[in-house]
XYZ file of C-alpha atoms in Angstrom:
558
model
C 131.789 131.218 27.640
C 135.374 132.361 28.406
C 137.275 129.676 26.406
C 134.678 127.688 24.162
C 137.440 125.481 22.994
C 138.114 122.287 23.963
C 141.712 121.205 24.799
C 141.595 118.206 22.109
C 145.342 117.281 23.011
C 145.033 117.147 26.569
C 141.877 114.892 26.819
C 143.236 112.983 24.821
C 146.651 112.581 27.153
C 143.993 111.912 29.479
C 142.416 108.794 27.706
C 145.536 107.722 27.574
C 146.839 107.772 31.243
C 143.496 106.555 32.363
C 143.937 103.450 29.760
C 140.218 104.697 28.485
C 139.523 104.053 24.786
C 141.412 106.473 22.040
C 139.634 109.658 21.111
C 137.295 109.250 17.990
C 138.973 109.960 14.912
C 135.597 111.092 13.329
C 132.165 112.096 13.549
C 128.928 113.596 12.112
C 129.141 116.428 13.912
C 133.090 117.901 15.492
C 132.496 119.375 18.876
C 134.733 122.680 19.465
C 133.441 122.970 23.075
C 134.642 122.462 26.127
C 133.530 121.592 29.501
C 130.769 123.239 31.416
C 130.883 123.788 34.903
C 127.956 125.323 37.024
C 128.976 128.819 36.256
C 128.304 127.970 32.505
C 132.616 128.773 31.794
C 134.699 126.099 29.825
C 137.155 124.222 32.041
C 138.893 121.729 29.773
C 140.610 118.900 32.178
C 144.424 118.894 33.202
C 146.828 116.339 32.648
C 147.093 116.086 36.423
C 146.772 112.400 38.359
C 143.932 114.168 39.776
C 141.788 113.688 36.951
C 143.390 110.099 35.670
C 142.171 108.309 38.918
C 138.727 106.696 38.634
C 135.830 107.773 40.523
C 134.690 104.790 40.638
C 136.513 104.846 44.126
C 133.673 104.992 47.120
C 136.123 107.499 48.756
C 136.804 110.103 45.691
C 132.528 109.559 45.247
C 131.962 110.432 48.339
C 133.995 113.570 48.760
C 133.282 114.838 45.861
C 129.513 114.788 47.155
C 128.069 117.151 50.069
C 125.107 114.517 49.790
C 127.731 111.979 50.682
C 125.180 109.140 48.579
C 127.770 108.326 46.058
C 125.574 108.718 43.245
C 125.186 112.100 42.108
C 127.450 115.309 42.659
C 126.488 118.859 43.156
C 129.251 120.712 41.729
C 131.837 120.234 39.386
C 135.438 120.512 39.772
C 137.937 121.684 37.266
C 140.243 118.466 36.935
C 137.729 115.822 37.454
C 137.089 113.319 34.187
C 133.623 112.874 33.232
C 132.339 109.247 32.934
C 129.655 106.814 33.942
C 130.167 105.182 37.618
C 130.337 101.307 38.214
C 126.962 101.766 40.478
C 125.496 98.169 38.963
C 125.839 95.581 41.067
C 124.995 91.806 40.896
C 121.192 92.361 42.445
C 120.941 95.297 40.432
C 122.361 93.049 37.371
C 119.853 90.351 37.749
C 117.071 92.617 38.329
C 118.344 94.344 34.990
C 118.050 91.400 32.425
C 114.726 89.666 34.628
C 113.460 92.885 34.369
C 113.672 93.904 30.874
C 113.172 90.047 29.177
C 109.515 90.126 31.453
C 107.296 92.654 29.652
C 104.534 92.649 28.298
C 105.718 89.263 26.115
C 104.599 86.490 28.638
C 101.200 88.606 29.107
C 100.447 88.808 24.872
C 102.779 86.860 22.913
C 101.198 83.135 23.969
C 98.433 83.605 21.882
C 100.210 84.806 18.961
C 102.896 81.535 19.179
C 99.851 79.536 19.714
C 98.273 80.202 16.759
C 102.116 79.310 14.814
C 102.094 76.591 16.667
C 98.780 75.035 16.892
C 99.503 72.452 19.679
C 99.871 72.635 23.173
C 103.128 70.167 23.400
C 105.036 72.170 20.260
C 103.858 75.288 22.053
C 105.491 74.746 25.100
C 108.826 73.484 23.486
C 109.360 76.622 21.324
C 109.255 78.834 25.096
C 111.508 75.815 26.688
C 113.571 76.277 23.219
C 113.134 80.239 23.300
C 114.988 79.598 26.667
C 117.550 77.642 25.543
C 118.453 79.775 22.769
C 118.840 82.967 24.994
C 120.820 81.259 27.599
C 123.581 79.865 25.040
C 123.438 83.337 23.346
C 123.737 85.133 26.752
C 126.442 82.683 27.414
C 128.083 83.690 24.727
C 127.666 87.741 25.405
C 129.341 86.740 29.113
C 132.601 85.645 27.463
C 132.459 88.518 25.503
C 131.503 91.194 27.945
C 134.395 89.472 30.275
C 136.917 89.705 27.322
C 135.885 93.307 26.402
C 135.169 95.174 29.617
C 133.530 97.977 27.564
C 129.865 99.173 27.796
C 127.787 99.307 24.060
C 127.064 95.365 23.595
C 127.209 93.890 20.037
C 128.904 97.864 18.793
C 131.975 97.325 20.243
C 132.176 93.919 19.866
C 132.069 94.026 16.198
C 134.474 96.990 16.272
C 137.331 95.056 18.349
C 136.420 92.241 16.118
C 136.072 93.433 12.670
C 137.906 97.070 12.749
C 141.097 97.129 11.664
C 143.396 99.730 10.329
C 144.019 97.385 7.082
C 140.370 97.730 6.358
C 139.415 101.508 6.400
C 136.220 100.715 4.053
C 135.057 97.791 5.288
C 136.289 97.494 8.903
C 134.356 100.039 11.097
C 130.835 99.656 8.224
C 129.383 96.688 10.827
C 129.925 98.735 14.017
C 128.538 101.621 12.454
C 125.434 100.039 11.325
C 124.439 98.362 14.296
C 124.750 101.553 15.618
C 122.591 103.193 13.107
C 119.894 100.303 13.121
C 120.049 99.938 17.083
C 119.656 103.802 18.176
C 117.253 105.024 15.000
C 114.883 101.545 15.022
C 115.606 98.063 17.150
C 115.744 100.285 20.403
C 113.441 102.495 20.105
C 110.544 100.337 18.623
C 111.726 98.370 21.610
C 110.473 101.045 23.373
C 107.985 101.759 21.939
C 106.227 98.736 21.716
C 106.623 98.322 25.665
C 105.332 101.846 26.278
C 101.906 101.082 23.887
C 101.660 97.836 25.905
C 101.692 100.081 28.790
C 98.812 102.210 27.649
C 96.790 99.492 26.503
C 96.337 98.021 29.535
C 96.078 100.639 31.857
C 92.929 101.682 29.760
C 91.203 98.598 29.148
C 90.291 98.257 33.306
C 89.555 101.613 33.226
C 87.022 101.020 30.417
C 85.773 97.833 31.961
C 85.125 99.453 35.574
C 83.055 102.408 33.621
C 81.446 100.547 31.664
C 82.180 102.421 29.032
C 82.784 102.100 25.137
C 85.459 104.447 24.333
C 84.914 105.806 20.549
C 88.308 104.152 18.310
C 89.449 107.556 17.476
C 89.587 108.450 21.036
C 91.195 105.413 22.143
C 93.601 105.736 19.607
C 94.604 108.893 20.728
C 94.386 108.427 24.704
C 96.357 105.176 24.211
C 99.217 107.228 22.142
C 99.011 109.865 24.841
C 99.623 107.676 27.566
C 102.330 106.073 26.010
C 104.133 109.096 25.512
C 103.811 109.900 29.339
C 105.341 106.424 30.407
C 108.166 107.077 27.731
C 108.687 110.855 29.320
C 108.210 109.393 32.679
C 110.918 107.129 32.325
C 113.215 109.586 30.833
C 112.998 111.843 33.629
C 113.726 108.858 35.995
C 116.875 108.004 34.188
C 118.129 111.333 33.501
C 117.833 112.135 37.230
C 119.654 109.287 38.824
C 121.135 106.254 37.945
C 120.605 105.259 41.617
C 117.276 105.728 41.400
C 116.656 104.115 37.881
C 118.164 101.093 39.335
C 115.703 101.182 42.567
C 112.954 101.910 40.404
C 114.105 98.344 38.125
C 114.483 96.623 41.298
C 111.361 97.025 42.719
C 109.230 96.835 39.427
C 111.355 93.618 38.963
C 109.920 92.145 42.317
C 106.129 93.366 41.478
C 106.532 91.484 37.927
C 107.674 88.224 39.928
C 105.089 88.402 42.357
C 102.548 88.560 39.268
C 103.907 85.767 37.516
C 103.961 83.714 41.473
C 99.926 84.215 41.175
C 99.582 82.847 37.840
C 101.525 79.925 38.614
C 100.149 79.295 42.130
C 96.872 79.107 40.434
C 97.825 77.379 37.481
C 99.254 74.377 39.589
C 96.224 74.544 41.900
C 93.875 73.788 38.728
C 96.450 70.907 37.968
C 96.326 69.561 41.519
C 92.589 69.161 41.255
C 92.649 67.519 37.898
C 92.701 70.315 35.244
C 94.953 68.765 32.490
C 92.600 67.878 29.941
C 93.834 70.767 27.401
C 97.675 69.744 28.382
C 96.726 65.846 27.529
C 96.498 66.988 24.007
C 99.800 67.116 23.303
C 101.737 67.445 20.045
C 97.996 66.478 18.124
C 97.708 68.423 14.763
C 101.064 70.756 15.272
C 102.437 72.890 12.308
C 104.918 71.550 9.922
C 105.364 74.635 8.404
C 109.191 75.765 7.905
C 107.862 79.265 8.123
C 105.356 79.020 10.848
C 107.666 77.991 13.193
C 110.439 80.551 12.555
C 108.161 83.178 13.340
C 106.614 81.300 16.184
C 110.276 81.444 17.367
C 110.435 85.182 17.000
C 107.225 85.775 19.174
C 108.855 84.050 21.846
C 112.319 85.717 21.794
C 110.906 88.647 21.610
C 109.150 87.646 25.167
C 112.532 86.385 25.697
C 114.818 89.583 24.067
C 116.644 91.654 26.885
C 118.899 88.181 27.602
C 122.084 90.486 26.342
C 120.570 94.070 27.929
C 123.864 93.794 30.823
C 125.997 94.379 28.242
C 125.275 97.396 27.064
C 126.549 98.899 30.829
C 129.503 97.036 31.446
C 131.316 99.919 32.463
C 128.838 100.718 34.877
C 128.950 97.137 36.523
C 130.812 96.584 39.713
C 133.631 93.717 39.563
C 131.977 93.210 35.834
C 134.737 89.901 35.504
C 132.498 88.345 38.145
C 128.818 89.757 38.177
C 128.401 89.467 34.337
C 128.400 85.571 33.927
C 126.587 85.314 37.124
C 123.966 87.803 36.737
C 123.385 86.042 33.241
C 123.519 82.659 34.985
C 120.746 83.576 37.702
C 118.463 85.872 35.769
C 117.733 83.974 32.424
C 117.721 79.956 33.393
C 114.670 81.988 36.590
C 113.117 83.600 33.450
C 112.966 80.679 31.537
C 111.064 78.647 34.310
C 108.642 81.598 34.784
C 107.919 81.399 31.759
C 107.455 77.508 30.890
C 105.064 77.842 34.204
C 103.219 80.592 33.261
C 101.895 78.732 30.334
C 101.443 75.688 31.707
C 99.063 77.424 34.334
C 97.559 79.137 31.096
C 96.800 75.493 29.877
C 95.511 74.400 32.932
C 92.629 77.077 32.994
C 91.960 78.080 29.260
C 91.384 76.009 26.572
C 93.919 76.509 23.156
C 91.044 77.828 21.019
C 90.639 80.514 23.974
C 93.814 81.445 24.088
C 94.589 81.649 20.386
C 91.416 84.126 20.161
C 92.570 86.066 23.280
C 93.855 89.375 22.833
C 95.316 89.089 26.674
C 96.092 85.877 28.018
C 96.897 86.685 31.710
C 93.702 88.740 31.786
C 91.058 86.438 30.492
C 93.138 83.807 32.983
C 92.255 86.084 35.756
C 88.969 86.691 35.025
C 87.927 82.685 34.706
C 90.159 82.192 37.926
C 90.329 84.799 39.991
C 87.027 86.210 40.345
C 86.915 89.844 42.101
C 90.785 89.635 42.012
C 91.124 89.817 38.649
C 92.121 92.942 38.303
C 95.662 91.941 39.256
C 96.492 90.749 36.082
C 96.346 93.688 34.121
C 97.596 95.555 37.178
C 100.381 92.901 36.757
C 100.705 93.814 33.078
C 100.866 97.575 33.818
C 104.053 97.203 36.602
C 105.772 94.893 34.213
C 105.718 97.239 30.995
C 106.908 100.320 33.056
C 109.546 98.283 34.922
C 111.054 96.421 31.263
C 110.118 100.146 29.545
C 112.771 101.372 32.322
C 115.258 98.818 31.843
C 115.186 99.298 28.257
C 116.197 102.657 28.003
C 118.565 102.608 30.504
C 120.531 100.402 28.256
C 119.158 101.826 25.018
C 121.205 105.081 26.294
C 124.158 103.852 27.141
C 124.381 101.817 23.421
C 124.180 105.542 22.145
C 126.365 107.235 24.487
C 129.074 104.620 23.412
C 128.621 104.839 19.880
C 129.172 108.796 20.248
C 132.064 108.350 22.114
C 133.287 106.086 19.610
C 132.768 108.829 16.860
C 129.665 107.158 14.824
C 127.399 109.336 16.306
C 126.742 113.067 17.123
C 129.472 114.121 20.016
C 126.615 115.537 22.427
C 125.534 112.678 22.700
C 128.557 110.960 24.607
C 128.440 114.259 26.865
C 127.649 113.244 30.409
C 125.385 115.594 33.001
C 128.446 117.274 34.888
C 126.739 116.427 38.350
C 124.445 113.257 38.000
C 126.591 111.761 35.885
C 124.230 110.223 33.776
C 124.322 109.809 29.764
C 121.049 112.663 29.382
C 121.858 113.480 25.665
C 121.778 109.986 24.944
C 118.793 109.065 26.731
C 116.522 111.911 25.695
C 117.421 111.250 22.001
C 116.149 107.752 22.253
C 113.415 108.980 23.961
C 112.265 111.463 21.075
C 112.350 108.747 18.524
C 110.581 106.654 20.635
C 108.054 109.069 20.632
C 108.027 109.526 16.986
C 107.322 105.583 16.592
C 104.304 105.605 18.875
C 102.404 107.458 16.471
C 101.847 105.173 13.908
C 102.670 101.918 15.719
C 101.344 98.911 15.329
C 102.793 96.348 18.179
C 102.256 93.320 16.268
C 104.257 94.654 13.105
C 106.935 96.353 15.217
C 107.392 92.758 17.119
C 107.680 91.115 13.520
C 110.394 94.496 12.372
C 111.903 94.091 15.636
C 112.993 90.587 15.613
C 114.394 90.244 12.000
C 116.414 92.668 12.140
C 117.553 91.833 15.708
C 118.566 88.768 14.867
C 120.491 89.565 12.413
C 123.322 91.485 14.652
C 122.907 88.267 17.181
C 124.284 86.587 14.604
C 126.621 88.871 13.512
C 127.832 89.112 17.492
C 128.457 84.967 17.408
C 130.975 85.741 14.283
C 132.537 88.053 15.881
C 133.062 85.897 18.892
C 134.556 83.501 17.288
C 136.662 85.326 14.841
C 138.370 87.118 18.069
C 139.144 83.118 19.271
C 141.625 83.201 16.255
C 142.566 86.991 16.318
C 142.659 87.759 20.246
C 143.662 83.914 20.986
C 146.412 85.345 23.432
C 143.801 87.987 25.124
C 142.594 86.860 28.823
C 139.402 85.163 28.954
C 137.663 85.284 31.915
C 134.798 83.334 31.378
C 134.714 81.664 28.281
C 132.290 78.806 26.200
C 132.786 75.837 24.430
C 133.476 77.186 20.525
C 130.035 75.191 19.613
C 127.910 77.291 21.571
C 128.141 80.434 19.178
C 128.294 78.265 16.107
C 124.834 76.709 17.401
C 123.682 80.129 17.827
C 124.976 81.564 14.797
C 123.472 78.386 12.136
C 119.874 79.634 14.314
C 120.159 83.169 13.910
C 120.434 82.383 10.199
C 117.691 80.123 10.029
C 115.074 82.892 11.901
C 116.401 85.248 9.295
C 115.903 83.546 6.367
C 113.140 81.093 7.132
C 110.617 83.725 6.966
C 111.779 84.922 4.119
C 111.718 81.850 2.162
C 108.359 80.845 3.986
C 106.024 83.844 3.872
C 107.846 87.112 2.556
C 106.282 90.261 4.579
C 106.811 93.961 3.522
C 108.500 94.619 6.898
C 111.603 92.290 6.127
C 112.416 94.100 3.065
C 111.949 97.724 5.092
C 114.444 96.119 7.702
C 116.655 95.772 4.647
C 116.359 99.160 2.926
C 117.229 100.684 6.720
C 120.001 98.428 7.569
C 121.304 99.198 3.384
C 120.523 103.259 3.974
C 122.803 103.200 6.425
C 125.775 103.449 3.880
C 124.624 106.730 3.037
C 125.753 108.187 6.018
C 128.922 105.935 6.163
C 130.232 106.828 3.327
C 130.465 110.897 3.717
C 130.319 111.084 7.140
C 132.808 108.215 9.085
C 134.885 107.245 6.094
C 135.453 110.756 4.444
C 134.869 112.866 8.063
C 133.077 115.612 6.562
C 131.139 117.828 8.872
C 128.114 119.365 8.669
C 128.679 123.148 8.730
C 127.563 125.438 11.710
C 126.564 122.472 13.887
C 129.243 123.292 16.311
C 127.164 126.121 17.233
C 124.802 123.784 18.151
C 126.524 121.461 20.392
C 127.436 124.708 22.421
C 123.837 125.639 22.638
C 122.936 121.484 23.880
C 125.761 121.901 26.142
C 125.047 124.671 27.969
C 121.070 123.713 27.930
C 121.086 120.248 29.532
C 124.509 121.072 31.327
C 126.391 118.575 30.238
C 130.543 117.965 29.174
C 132.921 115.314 27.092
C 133.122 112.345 28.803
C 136.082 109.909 28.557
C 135.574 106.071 28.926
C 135.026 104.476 32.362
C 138.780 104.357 34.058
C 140.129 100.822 35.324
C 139.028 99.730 38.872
């Protein structure tokens, strides 16, 4: 490289015309590198307008692309800022959260809430409730996504909220370990779990249609295998183009709907001809259990989780003021009907003992209903996963990319490709530790990890919401909620935490603990002293110049 520093002062002039966020004061690791164009030389960026004007612009897109697509660029020029694109719009946005909250959840989880449960009327008023719950949380994320126009969800809400120069100590710690938790666990067992749901049943047809008994060490390992290709899959998709991530989300999004049509179709066709004997039961013999239901709850959020997944790209959302609240308002309210249906038309066909001993719902359904068609369902189940595995890293990245940028994280990892614009560093890191948690991974103990600890920051978000009414009482509000609506939220989150605590302690809570506690161990040195580990500039010139990729600034005002 001809100059491998990076012009610190005048990037950071740059932040400042473009009215992007401040440069981080601190990080694990201090980048000395600049920029890398195609010809693998350092350009740092000018102070120039050229470079404080957004590309979000159609026009400066499109010129700056011989494809003329908008989307991705093939070269790089000298004064240009780095950053994501607004390339989200509001079809993209609802196709975003449908298509990350429908998984694999509506396909497994019944039986698992059934069991909790143990009655078909509390059953289906703990998905109704599940519903409810996500829509007044989601609610809540719209005000705050409209009030802080910044991509990185619940991180950057609890640093405008809680960071404060009068607090060194204690002010950025709850950014940070969301961070810490999010990227290192909730996201990636996220994915994880998804990508083994993936595996699962694309092998089990397979097995069915041969006839054939696979041996449990072999299954074992062709089920971790093929998870691992859906994960790489996926990464390659988003690393390539966030254009074609999005069409890729869009049309998985439709397949998944058209699934869930043919379960309800059928479902109400049983009812029509005078199926209803296992709905007739009712509320007879449900659980009283403080406990049971808690965790009943957490099977179906985490059916429901992926309610707050739009606000993790905010800066990549066109007119964001406007297609936040409504992508929120169409996508969850649909998902919540699908959902009630789906198990209604479950009820109408299989008994509860059936479903409580059925390790796939939709697929027994479609084999008692469907006959030689039944292959659909896990078909179905197979085009969901992928399409909620995409949707999940695609905002898993840009929570990582954000928390780099905000100097919590490793600085390659903010560094966007220089011509496809797209958070790589970010995205393949998730990706690795993704991998990592396939290996051992057990879905059913990852769900129960998952939730806990998820919950916990949902919480933690609905403070922070309303401690910016009192502390940001002037700033413009968009969109905002009655102040009950996070307090409702925020009394729940504390009862899923704690109630299965109290109820029926599990070994996973306390490791959800220990993780979310370790994470002062890397506070401490690391954000609140700045020390550096030596020699690992070396390596973020060796990153940078493999996966071609430069600084980035924050998205620019429209």
């Amino acid at each position: 490289m001809d100059n491998p520093t990076f012009q610190a002062n005048d990037e950071l002039d740059l932040h400042q015309r473009k009215g992007g966020a401040e440069q981080p004061h601190h990080s694990l690791i201090k980048d000395t590198v600049g920029r890398v164009s195609d010809s693998g030389t350092s350009t740092p960026t000018s102070n120039g307008d050229d470079g404080s004007r957004s590309r979000s612009n159609s026009d400066d897109a499109t010129s700056s692309n011989p494809r003329n697509d908008g989307m991705e660029r093939d070269v790089s020029t000298p004064n240009d800022a780095l950053h994501l694109e607004r390339r989200v719009g509001l079809v993209s946005g609802v196709a975003l959260i449908v298509g990350t909250m429908i998984g694999s959840g509506i396909f497994v989880s019944p039986s698992t809430l059934l069991v909790k449960t143990k009655s078909p009327g509390l059953f289906l008023v703990i998905w109704a409730a599940c519903g409810l719950l996500s829509t007044l949380g989601a609610l809540c994320y719209a005000e705050l996504g409209t009030l802080i126009p910044k991509s990185g969800g619940e991180y950057i809400y609890f640093k405008e909220a809680f960071d404060s120069p009068r607090h060194r100590f204690w002010g950025p710690v709850m950014s940070f370990l969301f961070a810490w938790v999010s990227v290192i666990l909730l996201r990636t067992s996220s994915m994880a779990i998804i990508s083994l749901a993936f595996a699962e049943y694309s092998i089990a047809p397979l097995m069915s249609t041969l006839q054939f008994c696979w041996p449990d060490d072999s299954k074992y390992t062709l089920t971790r295998l093929l998870a691992a290709l859906c994960i790489c899959l996926i990464t390659f998709i988003n690393c390539f183009s966030v254009k074609l991530a999005t069409k890729v989300q869009n049309i998985f999004t439709a397949a998944k709907l058209v699934a869930i049509a043919i379960i309800i179709a059928g479902g109400l066709y049983m009812i029509g001809i005078g199926n209803t004997q296992y709905l007739s039961q009712g509320f007879e013999g449900s659980t009283t259990s403080f406990g049971d239901i808690a965790t009943a709850f957490y099977s179906g959020l985490w059916a429901y989780d992926g309610w707050n997944n739009l606000n993790y790209v905010t800066e990549e959302l066109k007119n964001p003021f406007v297609n936040l609240p409504r992508s929120i308002m169409i996508g969850i309210p649909l998902t919540t009907a699908c959902y009630v249906l789906v198990n209604v038309a479950y009820l109408a066909v299989l008994s509860p003992t059936e479903m409580m001993q059925s390790e796939a719902v939709a697929v027994d359904w479609g084999n008692r209903l469907l006959g030689p068609m039944a292959f659909l369902m896990p078909l179905g189940v197979v085009l969901s996963t992928f399409g909620a595995g995409n949707g999940s890293l695609f905002t898993a990245g840009r929570l990582c990319y954000v928390a780099s940028r905000e100097g919590h994280l490793v600085d390659v990892l903010s560094y966007v490709h220089i011509r496809r614009l797209t958070p790589s560093p970010a995205l393949l890191f998730n990706s690795a530790v993704a991998l990592m948690m396939i290996i051992p991974g057990d879905i059913a103990s990852l769900i129960d990890f998952f939730s806990f600890t998820a919950w916990i920051f949902y919480g933690a978000a609905m403070l922070a919401l309303i401690v910016m009414r009192f502390t940001k009482k002037d700033a413009p509000r968009p969109y905002k909620v009655p102040i009950i609506i996070p307090v409702i939220v925020l009394i729940i989150s504390v009862y899923l935490v704690i109630g299965p605590i109290v109820d029926n302690p599990k070994i996973e809570y306390l490791y959800a603990t220990l993780f979310i506690l370790a994470g002062f161990l890397l506070y401490v040195p690391f954000v609140y002293y700045k020390k550096v580990l030596p020699g690992m500039s070396y390596v973020t010139t060796f990153l940078q110049l493999l996966l071609e990729v430069a600084p980035s600034t924050s998205m620019a005002e429209d």
